Amino acid sequence: MGRPRKKQAEGLGDTIENVLEVTGIAKVAKWAMGEDCGCEERKQKLNELWRYKRPECLTENEYEILDSYFSQHRTNVKPSEQVMLLKVYNRVMHENLQQTSCSSCVREFVTKLNKLYIVYKEERNGSTEG
């Protein structure tokens, strides 16, 4: 049996984390600085700044789909909504996710779409204020 397969790096933070783990530097850092050495926060920030997969721009129709969904502050996703959200997510994020009943899987892709939606909404609101 081989080593467990790691999740594919989303950005520079994941790559640095992998290198530090393979070289043993991560263990030394945790030993010297404790479990909460700030590594997770740095990794997330680096992933945000240097993401390997850049999302495509939303079309007007996709923005309207997301606006309709997220403006209602829902906590659950109906199957028909999941189909629409997945269609947007897969095109924009260059993925091929399938409809699922796994709630954490749905939550993960909906959270990513919500972050993208918020950026678009802020940019739209900013451009109408001037």
JSON list of C-alpha atoms in Angstrom, two decimals:
[
{"chain": "A", "resi": 1, "resn": "MET", "atom": "CA", "xyz": [0.00, 0.00, 0.00]},
{"chain": "A", "resi": 2, "resn": "GLY", "atom": "CA", "xyz": [1.33, 3.46, -0.96]},
{"chain": "A", "resi": 3, "resn": "ARG", "atom": "CA", "xyz": [1.24, 6.74, 0.86]},
{"chain": "A", "resi": 4, "resn": "PRO", "atom": "CA", "xyz": [-2.15, 8.41, 1.19]},
{"chain": "A", "resi": 5, "resn": "ARG", "atom": "CA", "xyz": [-2.74, 10.81, -1.65]},
{"chain": "A", "resi": 6, "resn": "LYS", "atom": "CA", "xyz": [-2.68, 14.47, -0.68]},
{"chain": "A", "resi": 7, "resn": "LYS", "atom": "CA", "xyz": [-5.19, 17.01, -1.87]},
{"chain": "A", "resi": 8, "resn": "GLN", "atom": "CA", "xyz": [-3.98, 18.89, -4.94]},
{"chain": "A", "resi": 9, "resn": "ALA", "atom": "CA", "xyz": [-2.41, 22.24, -4.07]},
{"chain": "A", "resi": 10, "resn": "GLU", "atom": "CA", "xyz": [-4.83, 25.13, -4.58]},
{"chain": "A", "resi": 11, "resn": "GLY", "atom": "CA", "xyz": [-2.13, 27.78, -4.38]},
{"chain": "A", "resi": 12, "resn": "LEU", "atom": "CA", "xyz": [1.34, 28.77, -3.22]},
{"chain": "A", "resi": 13, "resn": "GLY", "atom": "CA", "xyz": [0.48, 28.27, 0.46]},
{"chain": "A", "resi": 14, "resn": "ASP", "atom": "CA", "xyz": [-0.33, 24.58, -0.08]},
{"chain": "A", "resi": 15, "resn": "THR", "atom": "CA", "xyz": [2.88, 24.06, -2.07]},
{"chain": "A", "resi": 16, "resn": "ILE", "atom": "CA", "xyz": [5.02, 25.65, 0.65]},
{"chain": "A", "resi": 17, "resn": "GLU", "atom": "CA", "xyz": [3.24, 23.55, 3.30]},
{"chain": "A", "resi": 18, "resn": "ASN", "atom": "CA", "xyz": [3.97, 20.37, 1.31]},
{"chain": "A", "resi": 19, "resn": "VAL", "atom": "CA", "xyz": [7.67, 21.25, 0.90]},
{"chain": "A", "resi": 20, "resn": "LEU", "atom": "CA", "xyz": [8.01, 22.05, 4.61]},
{"chain": "A", "resi": 21, "resn": "GLU", "atom": "CA", "xyz": [6.36, 18.77, 5.58]},
{"chain": "A", "resi": 22, "resn": "VAL", "atom": "CA", "xyz": [8.48, 16.66, 3.21]},
{"chain": "A", "resi": 23, "resn": "THR", "atom": "CA", "xyz": [11.73, 18.28, 4.38]},
{"chain": "A", "resi": 24, "resn": "GLY", "atom": "CA", "xyz": [10.80, 17.99, 8.06]},
{"chain": "A", "resi": 25, "resn": "ILE", "atom": "CA", "xyz": [10.91, 21.74, 8.64]},
{"chain": "A", "resi": 26, "resn": "ALA", "atom": "CA", "xyz": [7.21, 21.79, 9.60]},
{"chain": "A", "resi": 27, "resn": "LYS", "atom": "CA", "xyz": [7.87, 19.42, 12.53]},
{"chain": "A", "resi": 28, "resn": "VAL", "atom": "CA", "xyz": [10.78, 21.54, 13.72]},
{"chain": "A", "resi": 29, "resn": "ALA", "atom": "CA", "xyz": [8.67, 24.71, 13.49]},
{"chain": "A", "resi": 30, "resn": "LYS", "atom": "CA", "xyz": [5.83, 23.14, 15.48]},
{"chain": "A", "resi": 31, "resn": "TRP", "atom": "CA", "xyz": [8.29, 21.86, 18.06]},
{"chain": "A", "resi": 32, "resn": "ALA", "atom": "CA", "xyz": [9.95, 25.28, 18.42]},
{"chain": "A", "resi": 33, "resn": "MET", "atom": "CA", "xyz": [6.86, 27.49, 18.18]},
{"chain": "A", "resi": 34, "resn": "GLY", "atom": "CA", "xyz": [4.06, 25.22, 19.30]},
{"chain": "A", "resi": 35, "resn": "GLU", "atom": "CA", "xyz": [1.06, 23.87, 17.42]},
{"chain": "A", "resi": 36, "resn": "ASP", "atom": "CA", "xyz": [-0.35, 27.31, 16.62]},
{"chain": "A", "resi": 37, "resn": "CYS", "atom": "CA", "xyz": [2.61, 28.90, 14.86]},
{"chain": "A", "resi": 38, "resn": "GLY", "atom": "CA", "xyz": [0.45, 30.89, 12.44]},
{"chain": "A", "resi": 39, "resn": "CYS", "atom": "CA", "xyz": [1.20, 28.51, 9.57]},
{"chain": "A", "resi": 40, "resn": "GLU", "atom": "CA", "xyz": [-2.45, 27.88, 8.70]},
{"chain": "A", "resi": 41, "resn": "GLU", "atom": "CA", "xyz": [-3.24, 31.59, 8.43]},
{"chain": "A", "resi": 42, "resn": "ARG", "atom": "CA", "xyz": [-0.15, 32.22, 6.29]},
{"chain": "A", "resi": 43, "resn": "LYS", "atom": "CA", "xyz": [-1.02, 29.28, 4.06]},
{"chain": "A", "resi": 44, "resn": "GLN", "atom": "CA", "xyz": [-4.57, 30.59, 3.52]},
{"chain": "A", "resi": 45, "resn": "LYS", "atom": "CA", "xyz": [-3.31, 34.11, 2.76]},
{"chain": "A", "resi": 46, "resn": "LEU", "atom": "CA", "xyz": [-0.73, 32.82, 0.27]},
{"chain": "A", "resi": 47, "resn": "ASN", "atom": "CA", "xyz": [-3.38, 30.63, -1.36]},
{"chain": "A", "resi": 48, "resn": "GLU", "atom": "CA", "xyz": [-5.64, 33.66, -1.75]},
{"chain": "A", "resi": 49, "resn": "LEU", "atom": "CA", "xyz": [-2.86, 35.80, -3.21]},
{"chain": "A", "resi": 50, "resn": "TRP", "atom": "CA", "xyz": [-1.36, 33.16, -5.54]},
{"chain": "A", "resi": 51, "resn": "ARG", "atom": "CA", "xyz": [-4.11, 30.74, -6.48]},
{"chain": "A", "resi": 52, "resn": "TYR", "atom": "CA", "xyz": [-3.21, 28.27, -9.21]},
{"chain": "A", "resi": 53, "resn": "LYS", "atom": "CA", "xyz": [-6.68, 28.13, -10.73]},
{"chain": "A", "resi": 54, "resn": "ARG", "atom": "CA", "xyz": [-8.04, 31.55, -11.53]},
{"chain": "A", "resi": 55, "resn": "PRO", "atom": "CA", "xyz": [-11.81, 31.63, -11.82]},
{"chain": "A", "resi": 56, "resn": "GLU", "atom": "CA", "xyz": [-13.42, 32.79, -15.05]},
{"chain": "A", "resi": 57, "resn": "CYS", "atom": "CA", "xyz": [-15.55, 35.92, -14.98]},
{"chain": "A", "resi": 58, "resn": "LEU", "atom": "CA", "xyz": [-19.22, 35.45, -14.27]},
{"chain": "A", "resi": 59, "resn": "THR", "atom": "CA", "xyz": [-21.66, 36.12, -17.06]},
{"chain": "A", "resi": 60, "resn": "GLU", "atom": "CA", "xyz": [-24.59, 38.45, -16.34]},
{"chain": "A", "resi": 61, "resn": "ASN", "atom": "CA", "xyz": [-26.92, 35.43, -16.20]},
{"chain": "A", "resi": 62, "resn": "GLU", "atom": "CA", "xyz": [-24.61, 33.59, -13.76]},
{"chain": "A", "resi": 63, "resn": "TYR", "atom": "CA", "xyz": [-24.42, 36.66, -11.53]},
{"chain": "A", "resi": 64, "resn": "GLU", "atom": "CA", "xyz": [-28.22, 36.86, -11.50]},
{"chain": "A", "resi": 65, "resn": "ILE", "atom": "CA", "xyz": [-28.46, 33.16, -10.55]},
{"chain": "A", "resi": 66, "resn": "LEU", "atom": "CA", "xyz": [-26.05, 33.69, -7.65]},
{"chain": "A", "resi": 67, "resn": "ASP", "atom": "CA", "xyz": [-27.72, 36.94, -6.63]},
{"chain": "A", "resi": 68, "resn": "SER", "atom": "CA", "xyz": [-31.11, 35.24, -6.54]},
{"chain": "A", "resi": 69, "resn": "TYR", "atom": "CA", "xyz": [-29.77, 32.38, -4.43]},
{"chain": "A", "resi": 70, "resn": "PHE", "atom": "CA", "xyz": [-27.48, 34.23, -1.98]},
{"chain": "A", "resi": 71, "resn": "SER", "atom": "CA", "xyz": [-29.78, 37.19, -1.39]},
{"chain": "A", "resi": 72, "resn": "GLN", "atom": "CA", "xyz": [-32.21, 34.81, 0.34]},
{"chain": "A", "resi": 73, "resn": "HIS", "atom": "CA", "xyz": [-29.62, 33.77, 2.99]},
{"chain": "A", "resi": 74, "resn": "ARG", "atom": "CA", "xyz": [-30.44, 30.08, 2.72]},
{"chain": "A", "resi": 75, "resn": "THR", "atom": "CA", "xyz": [-28.93, 27.33, 4.81]},
{"chain": "A", "resi": 76, "resn": "ASN", "atom": "CA", "xyz": [-29.93, 24.45, 2.54]},
{"chain": "A", "resi": 77, "resn": "VAL", "atom": "CA", "xyz": [-29.74, 23.75, -1.19]},
{"chain": "A", "resi": 78, "resn": "LYS", "atom": "CA", "xyz": [-32.59, 22.13, -3.09]},
{"chain": "A", "resi": 79, "resn": "PRO", "atom": "CA", "xyz": [-31.58, 19.59, -5.76]},
{"chain": "A", "resi": 80, "resn": "SER", "atom": "CA", "xyz": [-32.75, 21.91, -8.56]},
{"chain": "A", "resi": 81, "resn": "GLU", "atom": "CA", "xyz": [-30.71, 24.77, -7.06]},
{"chain": "A", "resi": 82, "resn": "GLN", "atom": "CA", "xyz": [-27.69, 22.53, -6.72]},
{"chain": "A", "resi": 83, "resn": "VAL", "atom": "CA", "xyz": [-27.87, 21.76, -10.45]},
{"chain": "A", "resi": 84, "resn": "MET", "atom": "CA", "xyz": [-27.89, 25.49, -11.33]},
{"chain": "A", "resi": 85, "resn": "LEU", "atom": "CA", "xyz": [-25.15, 26.35, -8.83]},
{"chain": "A", "resi": 86, "resn": "LEU", "atom": "CA", "xyz": [-22.97, 23.46, -10.03]},
{"chain": "A", "resi": 87, "resn": "LYS", "atom": "CA", "xyz": [-23.34, 24.57, -13.63]},
{"chain": "A", "resi": 88, "resn": "VAL", "atom": "CA", "xyz": [-22.03, 28.03, -12.68]},
{"chain": "A", "resi": 89, "resn": "TYR", "atom": "CA", "xyz": [-19.33, 26.63, -10.37]},
{"chain": "A", "resi": 90, "resn": "ASN", "atom": "CA", "xyz": [-18.00, 24.10, -12.88]},
{"chain": "A", "resi": 91, "resn": "ARG", "atom": "CA", "xyz": [-17.67, 26.64, -15.68]},
{"chain": "A", "resi": 92, "resn": "VAL", "atom": "CA", "xyz": [-16.19, 29.42, -13.58]},
{"chain": "A", "resi": 93, "resn": "MET", "atom": "CA", "xyz": [-13.81, 27.23, -11.55]},
{"chain": "A", "resi": 94, "resn": "HIS", "atom": "CA", "xyz": [-12.79, 24.83, -14.35]},
{"chain": "A", "resi": 95, "resn": "GLU", "atom": "CA", "xyz": [-14.09, 21.85, -12.37]},
{"chain": "A", "resi": 96, "resn": "ASN", "atom": "CA", "xyz": [-16.40, 18.96, -13.09]},
{"chain": "A", "resi": 97, "resn": "LEU", "atom": "CA", "xyz": [-18.24, 18.43, -9.82]},
{"chain": "A", "resi": 98, "resn": "GLN", "atom": "CA", "xyz": [-21.35, 16.28, -9.91]},
{"chain": "A", "resi": 99, "resn": "GLN", "atom": "CA", "xyz": [-24.58, 16.63, -7.99]},
{"chain": "A", "resi": 100, "resn": "THR", "atom": "CA", "xyz": [-24.20, 15.05, -4.56]},
{"chain": "A", "resi": 101, "resn": "SER", "atom": "CA", "xyz": [-26.03, 14.37, -1.31]},
{"chain": "A", "resi": 102, "resn": "CYS", "atom": "CA", "xyz": [-22.81, 14.96, 0.67]},
{"chain": "A", "resi": 103, "resn": "SER", "atom": "CA", "xyz": [-23.66, 18.07, 2.70]},
{"chain": "A", "resi": 104, "resn": "SER", "atom": "CA", "xyz": [-20.04, 19.04, 3.39]},
{"chain": "A", "resi": 105, "resn": "CYS", "atom": "CA", "xyz": [-19.22, 18.75, -0.34]},
{"chain": "A", "resi": 106, "resn": "VAL", "atom": "CA", "xyz": [-22.16, 21.00, -1.21]},
{"chain": "A", "resi": 107, "resn": "ARG", "atom": "CA", "xyz": [-21.21, 23.45, 1.54]},
{"chain": "A", "resi": 108, "resn": "GLU", "atom": "CA", "xyz": [-17.66, 23.66, 0.21]},
{"chain": "A", "resi": 109, "resn": "PHE", "atom": "CA", "xyz": [-18.56, 24.58, -3.36]},
{"chain": "A", "resi": 110, "resn": "VAL", "atom": "CA", "xyz": [-21.41, 26.89, -2.28]},
{"chain": "A", "resi": 111, "resn": "THR", "atom": "CA", "xyz": [-19.02, 28.71, 0.07]},
{"chain": "A", "resi": 112, "resn": "LYS", "atom": "CA", "xyz": [-16.56, 29.24, -2.79]},
{"chain": "A", "resi": 113, "resn": "LEU", "atom": "CA", "xyz": [-19.36, 30.53, -5.02]},
{"chain": "A", "resi": 114, "resn": "ASN", "atom": "CA", "xyz": [-20.53, 32.84, -2.24]},
{"chain": "A", "resi": 115, "resn": "LYS", "atom": "CA", "xyz": [-17.04, 34.33, -1.90]},
{"chain": "A", "resi": 116, "resn": "LEU", "atom": "CA", "xyz": [-16.94, 34.95, -5.65]},
{"chain": "A", "resi": 117, "resn": "TYR", "atom": "CA", "xyz": [-20.45, 36.42, -5.56]},
{"chain": "A", "resi": 118, "resn": "ILE", "atom": "CA", "xyz": [-19.51, 38.81, -2.73]},
{"chain": "A", "resi": 119, "resn": "VAL", "atom": "CA", "xyz": [-16.52, 40.11, -4.73]},
{"chain": "A", "resi": 120, "resn": "TYR", "atom": "CA", "xyz": [-18.74, 40.73, -7.75]},
{"chain": "A", "resi": 121, "resn": "LYS", "atom": "CA", "xyz": [-21.44, 42.36, -5.64]},
{"chain": "A", "resi": 122, "resn": "GLU", "atom": "CA", "xyz": [-18.92, 44.69, -3.96]},
{"chain": "A", "resi": 123, "resn": "GLU", "atom": "CA", "xyz": [-17.44, 45.65, -7.32]},
{"chain": "A", "resi": 124, "resn": "ARG", "atom": "CA", "xyz": [-20.90, 46.36, -8.75]},
{"chain": "A", "resi": 125, "resn": "ASN", "atom": "CA", "xyz": [-21.90, 48.45, -5.73]},
{"chain": "A", "resi": 126, "resn": "GLY", "atom": "CA", "xyz": [-18.60, 50.32, -5.86]},
{"chain": "A", "resi": 127, "resn": "SER", "atom": "CA", "xyz": [-19.00, 51.13, -9.55]},
{"chain": "A", "resi": 128, "resn": "THR", "atom": "CA", "xyz": [-22.55, 52.50, -9.06]},
{"chain": "A", "resi": 129, "resn": "GLU", "atom": "CA", "xyz": [-21.56, 54.79, -6.18]},
{"chain": "A", "resi": 130, "resn": "GLY", "atom": "CA", "xyz": [-19.20, 56.94, -8.24]}
]
